[in-house]
Short mmCIF file of C-alpha atoms in Angstrom, two decimals:
data_model
loop_
_atom_site.label_atom_id
_atom_site.label_comp_id
_atom_site.label_asym_id
_atom_site.label_seq_id
_atom_site.Cartn_x
_atom_site.Cartn_y
_atom_site.Cartn_z
CA MET A 244 0.03 -0.10 0.04
CA SER A 245 2.87 2.42 0.80
CA TYR A 246 4.58 1.81 -2.37
CA LEU A 247 1.33 2.35 -4.44
CA ARG A 248 0.61 5.50 -2.39
CA ALA A 249 4.23 6.99 -3.20
CA LEU A 250 3.51 6.38 -6.83
CA SER A 251 0.95 9.03 -7.29
CA GLU A 252 0.38 11.00 -4.45
CA SER A 253 1.00 14.78 -4.22
CA LYS A 254 4.27 14.31 -2.24
CA ARG A 255 7.12 13.38 -4.77
CA THR A 256 10.40 11.72 -4.61
CA ARG A 257 12.44 11.15 -7.90
CA ARG A 258 12.28 7.15 -7.32
CA ALA A 259 8.27 7.17 -7.27
CA ASN A 260 8.72 9.49 -10.59
CA ILE A 261 10.68 7.09 -12.37
CA HIS A 262 8.54 4.22 -11.41
CA LEU A 263 5.67 5.77 -12.19
CA GLY A 264 7.24 7.31 -15.69
CA VAL A 265 8.33 3.78 -16.66
CA SER A 266 4.80 2.21 -15.72
CA LEU A 267 3.11 4.99 -18.12
CA ALA A 268 5.84 4.48 -20.70
CA PHE A 269 4.37 0.83 -20.67
CA VAL A 270 0.86 1.92 -21.24
CA ALA A 271 1.63 4.71 -23.70
CA GLY A 272 3.57 1.93 -25.89
CA ALA A 273 0.56 -0.45 -25.59
CA VAL A 274 -1.96 2.38 -26.64
CA ASN A 275 0.08 3.55 -29.34
CA ALA A 276 0.48 0.17 -31.04
CA GLY A 277 -3.16 -0.49 -30.27
CA GLY A 278 -4.35 2.51 -31.86
CA LEU A 279 -2.05 1.85 -34.95
CA LEU A 280 -4.29 -1.38 -35.53
CA ALA A 281 -7.28 0.12 -34.52
CA VAL A 282 -7.25 3.04 -36.78
CA LEU A 283 -4.33 2.91 -38.88
CA GLN A 284 -2.54 5.82 -37.30
CA TYR A 285 0.00 6.50 -34.42
CA THR A 286 -1.84 8.92 -31.80
CA SER A 287 0.98 10.11 -29.78
CA HIS A 288 3.33 11.00 -32.57
CA MET A 289 2.74 14.99 -32.94
CA THR A 290 5.45 15.60 -35.03
CA GLY A 291 4.22 13.25 -37.45
CA ILE A 292 0.95 14.49 -37.33
CA VAL A 293 2.13 17.97 -37.70
CA SER A 294 4.31 17.21 -40.59
CA SER A 295 1.50 15.19 -42.53
CA LEU A 296 -0.70 18.36 -41.78
CA ALA A 297 1.68 20.72 -43.57
CA ASP A 298 2.23 18.08 -46.70
CA ASN A 299 -1.76 17.85 -46.91
CA LEU A 300 -2.04 21.34 -46.73
CA VAL A 301 0.13 21.88 -50.01
CA LEU A 302 -1.53 19.00 -51.54
CA GLY A 303 -4.80 20.95 -50.97
CA ASN A 304 -6.06 17.79 -49.02
CA LEU A 305 -8.46 19.64 -46.85
CA ALA A 306 -10.01 16.66 -45.18
CA ALA A 307 -7.01 15.33 -43.93
CA VAL A 308 -5.81 19.07 -42.96
CA THR A 309 -9.02 19.11 -40.72
CA ALA A 310 -8.13 15.94 -39.12
CA GLY A 311 -4.68 16.44 -38.44
CA LEU A 312 -5.64 19.71 -36.81
CA ALA A 313 -8.49 17.85 -34.78
CA SER A 314 -5.82 15.42 -33.71
CA VAL A 315 -3.64 18.26 -32.40
CA ALA A 316 -6.25 19.94 -30.60
CA ALA A 317 -7.39 16.72 -28.82
CA PHE A 318 -3.90 16.32 -27.82
CA LEU A 319 -3.76 19.83 -26.41
CA GLY A 320 -7.03 19.46 -24.75
CA GLY A 321 -5.65 16.03 -23.22
CA ALA A 322 -2.76 18.04 -21.61
CA ALA A 323 -4.49 21.12 -20.77
CA TYR A 324 -7.27 18.94 -18.99
CA SER A 325 -4.75 17.00 -16.88
CA THR A 326 -3.06 20.25 -16.02
CA ILE A 327 -6.39 21.61 -14.58
CA LEU A 328 -6.89 18.47 -12.70
CA ILE A 329 -3.62 18.53 -11.33
CA ASN A 330 -3.54 22.23 -10.38
CA TRP A 331 -6.99 21.81 -8.78
CA GLY A 332 -5.82 18.90 -6.41
CA ARG A 333 -2.50 20.98 -5.58
CA HIS A 334 -4.45 24.05 -4.69
CA HIS A 335 -7.15 22.09 -2.48
CA ARG A 336 -3.99 20.14 -0.91
CA THR A 337 -5.50 16.49 -1.57
CA HIS A 338 -3.49 13.34 -1.83
CA SER A 339 -4.74 12.57 -5.30
CA ALA A 340 -3.53 15.80 -7.44
CA TYR A 341 -2.07 13.25 -10.03
CA ALA A 342 -4.25 10.13 -9.23
CA TYR A 343 -7.42 11.84 -10.67
CA ALA A 344 -5.64 12.08 -14.10
CA LEU A 345 -4.65 8.67 -14.02
CA LEU A 346 -8.31 7.66 -13.12
CA TRP A 347 -9.40 9.57 -16.10
CA GLU A 348 -7.01 7.95 -18.49
CA ALA A 349 -8.21 4.63 -17.13
CA LEU A 350 -12.01 5.43 -17.71
CA LEU A 351 -11.21 6.99 -20.94
CA LEU A 352 -9.25 3.88 -22.34
CA LEU A 353 -12.21 1.62 -21.39
CA GLY A 354 -13.97 4.11 -23.45
CA PHE A 355 -12.12 3.26 -26.07
CA GLY A 356 -12.32 -0.24 -25.72
CA LEU A 357 -15.96 -0.04 -25.66
CA LEU A 358 -15.98 2.12 -28.76
CA GLY A 359 -13.91 -0.20 -30.51
CA ASN A 360 -16.48 -2.76 -30.25
CA SER A 361 -18.50 -0.74 -32.69
CA LEU A 362 -15.69 0.31 -35.00
CA ASP A 363 -15.77 -2.87 -37.46
CA GLY A 364 -19.12 -2.17 -38.33
CA HIS A 365 -19.37 1.88 -38.57
CA ARG A 366 -15.71 2.57 -39.51
CA ALA A 367 -16.35 5.72 -41.23
CA LEU A 368 -18.20 7.24 -38.20
CA PHE A 369 -16.18 5.96 -35.16
CA THR A 370 -12.48 6.05 -36.33
CA PRO A 371 -12.15 9.69 -36.20
CA ALA A 372 -13.80 9.63 -33.10
CA THR A 373 -11.53 7.08 -31.81
CA VAL A 374 -8.21 8.82 -33.00
CA LEU A 375 -9.23 12.10 -31.30
CA LEU A 376 -10.01 9.94 -28.17
CA LEU A 377 -6.57 8.37 -28.33
CA CYS A 378 -4.65 11.49 -28.97
CA PHE A 379 -6.78 13.05 -25.78
CA ILE A 380 -5.48 10.41 -23.66
CA MET A 381 -2.03 10.38 -24.77
CA GLY A 382 -2.12 14.20 -24.30
CA LEU A 383 -3.34 13.74 -20.90
CA GLN A 384 -0.72 11.38 -19.92
CA ASN A 385 2.08 13.03 -20.99
CA ALA A 386 1.02 16.10 -19.01
CA ILE A 387 0.80 14.06 -15.93
CA ILE A 388 4.34 12.66 -15.98
CA THR A 389 5.65 16.21 -17.23
CA LYS A 390 4.15 18.16 -14.50
CA ILE A 391 5.49 15.45 -11.93
CA SER A 392 9.08 15.14 -12.87
CA ASN A 393 9.38 18.88 -14.00
CA ALA A 394 9.68 17.64 -17.71
CA GLU A 395 12.52 15.15 -16.94
CA ILE A 396 10.54 12.25 -17.97
CA ARG A 397 8.52 11.81 -21.04
CA THR A 398 6.49 8.83 -21.83
CA THR A 399 4.32 8.92 -25.02
CA HIS A 400 6.88 9.47 -27.78
CA MET A 401 10.58 8.48 -28.07
CA THR A 402 12.47 10.59 -30.05
CA GLY A 403 13.62 12.98 -27.33
CA ILE A 404 14.49 9.95 -25.32
CA VAL A 405 16.48 8.24 -27.98
CA THR A 406 18.33 11.43 -28.82
CA ASP A 407 19.40 11.88 -25.20
CA ILE A 408 20.19 8.19 -25.22
CA GLY A 409 22.67 9.06 -28.18
CA ILE A 410 24.03 12.14 -26.15
CA GLU A 411 24.94 10.00 -23.22
CA LEU A 412 26.57 7.44 -25.62
CA GLY A 413 28.57 10.25 -27.11
CA LYS A 414 29.69 11.46 -23.73
CA MET A 415 30.69 7.99 -22.74
CA LEU A 416 32.84 7.23 -26.14
CA TYR A 417 34.44 10.60 -25.88
CA ILE A 418 38.35 10.30 -25.11
CA ASN A 419 39.35 13.30 -22.85
CA LEU A 420 42.71 14.74 -23.58
CA GLY A 421 44.51 16.69 -21.48
CA GLU A 422 44.54 17.41 -17.66
CA GLU A 423 41.25 19.17 -15.71
CA SER A 424 41.71 22.67 -15.23
CA ALA A 425 39.46 25.68 -14.83
CA ARG A 426 38.81 25.98 -18.57
CA TYR A 427 38.60 22.49 -19.50
CA LYS A 428 36.25 20.18 -17.54
CA PRO A 429 36.55 16.08 -18.72
CA VAL A 430 33.69 14.98 -20.58
CA ARG A 431 31.56 12.36 -18.34
CA ALA A 432 28.29 10.57 -19.21
CA ASP A 433 25.54 10.61 -16.92
CA ARG A 434 25.18 6.74 -16.24
CA SER A 435 22.06 6.93 -14.09
CA ARG A 436 20.24 9.21 -16.71
CA LEU A 437 21.14 6.72 -19.52
CA ARG A 438 19.82 3.90 -17.55
CA LEU A 439 16.71 5.86 -16.90
CA LEU A 440 16.39 6.62 -20.63
CA ALA A 441 16.81 3.06 -21.48
CA THR A 442 14.63 1.78 -19.07
CA LEU A 443 11.85 4.09 -20.32
CA LEU A 444 12.68 3.30 -24.20
CA SER A 445 12.44 -0.49 -23.33
CA ALA A 446 9.34 -0.15 -21.44
CA PHE A 447 7.71 1.69 -24.32
CA PHE A 448 8.94 -1.19 -26.50
CA THR A 449 7.58 -3.85 -24.42
CA GLY A 450 4.21 -2.00 -24.00
CA GLY A 451 4.16 -1.67 -27.71
CA ALA A 452 4.80 -5.36 -28.36
CA LEU A 453 2.32 -6.76 -25.89
CA GLY A 454 -0.14 -4.26 -26.87
CA ALA A 455 0.03 -5.11 -30.77
CA ALA A 456 -0.28 -8.79 -29.74
CA GLY A 457 -3.14 -8.26 -27.66
CA PHE A 458 -5.16 -6.05 -30.17
CA LYS A 459 -4.01 -8.57 -32.93
CA TYR A 460 -5.29 -11.86 -31.09
CA VAL A 461 -7.65 -10.59 -28.34
CA GLY A 462 -9.15 -7.35 -29.65
CA TYR A 463 -10.20 -4.24 -27.87
CA VAL A 464 -10.79 -5.99 -24.52
CA THR A 465 -7.04 -5.35 -24.35
CA THR A 466 -7.64 -2.09 -22.82
CA VAL A 467 -9.17 -3.37 -19.63
CA PRO A 468 -6.06 -4.67 -18.15
CA LEU A 469 -4.44 -1.45 -19.31
CA ALA A 470 -7.20 0.53 -17.46
CA LEU A 471 -7.23 -1.69 -14.19
CA PHE A 472 -3.33 -1.18 -14.01
CA LEU A 473 -3.77 2.63 -14.10
CA ILE A 474 -6.50 2.37 -11.64
CA LEU A 475 -4.28 0.45 -9.38
CA LEU A 476 -1.61 3.24 -9.78
CA ALA A 477 -4.22 5.61 -8.40
CA ILE A 478 -6.62 4.07 -6.39
CA VAL A 479 -4.46 4.44 -2.82
CA PRO A 480 -4.22 8.30 -2.84
CA LEU A 481 -8.01 8.44 -4.12
CA LEU A 482 -8.96 6.20 -1.29
CA ASP A 483 -6.93 8.24 1.22
CA ASP A 484 -8.65 11.50 0.18
CA LEU A 485 -12.18 9.91 0.79
CA ARG A 486 -11.20 8.96 4.04
CA THR A 487 -10.24 12.30 4.78
CA ARG A 488 -13.46 13.61 3.30
CA ARG A 489 -15.12 10.98 5.50
CA ARG A 490 -13.45 12.59 8.64
CA LEU A 491 -14.24 16.02 8.13
CA LEU A 492 -17.76 15.23 7.41
CA LEU A 493 -18.08 13.40 10.39
CA ARG A 494 -16.40 16.16 12.31
CA HIS A 495 -18.97 18.71 11.05
CA ARG A 496 -21.81 16.46 11.88
CA VAL A 497 -20.25 16.28 15.78
CA ARG A 498 -20.12 20.09 15.37
CA ARG A 499 -23.57 20.74 14.45
CA ARG A 500 -24.87 18.17 16.86
CA ASP A 501 -22.93 20.17 19.39
CA ALA A 502 -24.19 23.39 18.44
CA TYR A 503 -27.84 22.52 18.07
CA GLY A 504 -28.04 19.97 20.73
CA ARG A 505 -30.30 20.08 23.70
CA HIS A 506 -29.51 21.61 27.14
CA PRO A 507 -30.15 19.16 29.98
CA SER A 508 -33.48 20.71 30.65
CA GLY A 509 -34.60 19.77 27.33
CA GLU A 510 -34.70 22.97 25.59
CA ARG A 511 -32.53 24.07 22.68
CA PRO A 512 -29.79 26.65 23.74
#
């Protein structure tokens, strides 16, 4: 319980940030791969979507431009909504400032699974809605871990992570010449950061492989264990807030009872 509480409660540690980031990278990989099989489009890759939007604008494909703009807007909307939930939780000093956003992601993933059951029969209608839903989910998730880790950890796109891995490998392979001085500092790789980046990349890849296999062989029900996993990550701080509200409500009722209680004579004060 204490471990689950630390993962998504308001009080953060770097260890908790890393463990939550790896967990969410796994979920992002699974959702991204599942989205490709469901709607033939990656939904966390804003670089590709914006590039495609520019290409289609030049080619005069206005339908694709509209779809691209809607996808970007959905991703932005998810990130904005996540930020609103987190800031509301912080201002109200709740335990579950981050857990609320995780719970919403879980519920939306379940909605994606339910939506997918109707996708094959009404593809023209439900495919655009599914794309927007997945983009919203990915924007929501990326904002969660960005806010938690102060932008140190990203989970829904790997371009920056692969770039940073390359930078650290370059530092590791660099041959330092000369002695250290005030003007020359030896180049040193940050091995702990390299391990973190490699772990995030591995988690995303593993989630993608399992998500693709799940959607291929099982179908949209694959979203159910992912949603349950997210609920597991969020549940303890949510229960903590529920217990706190219950105590406050009980205390309020006691005060009201004392204020409007009867005197020993049987009359109200």
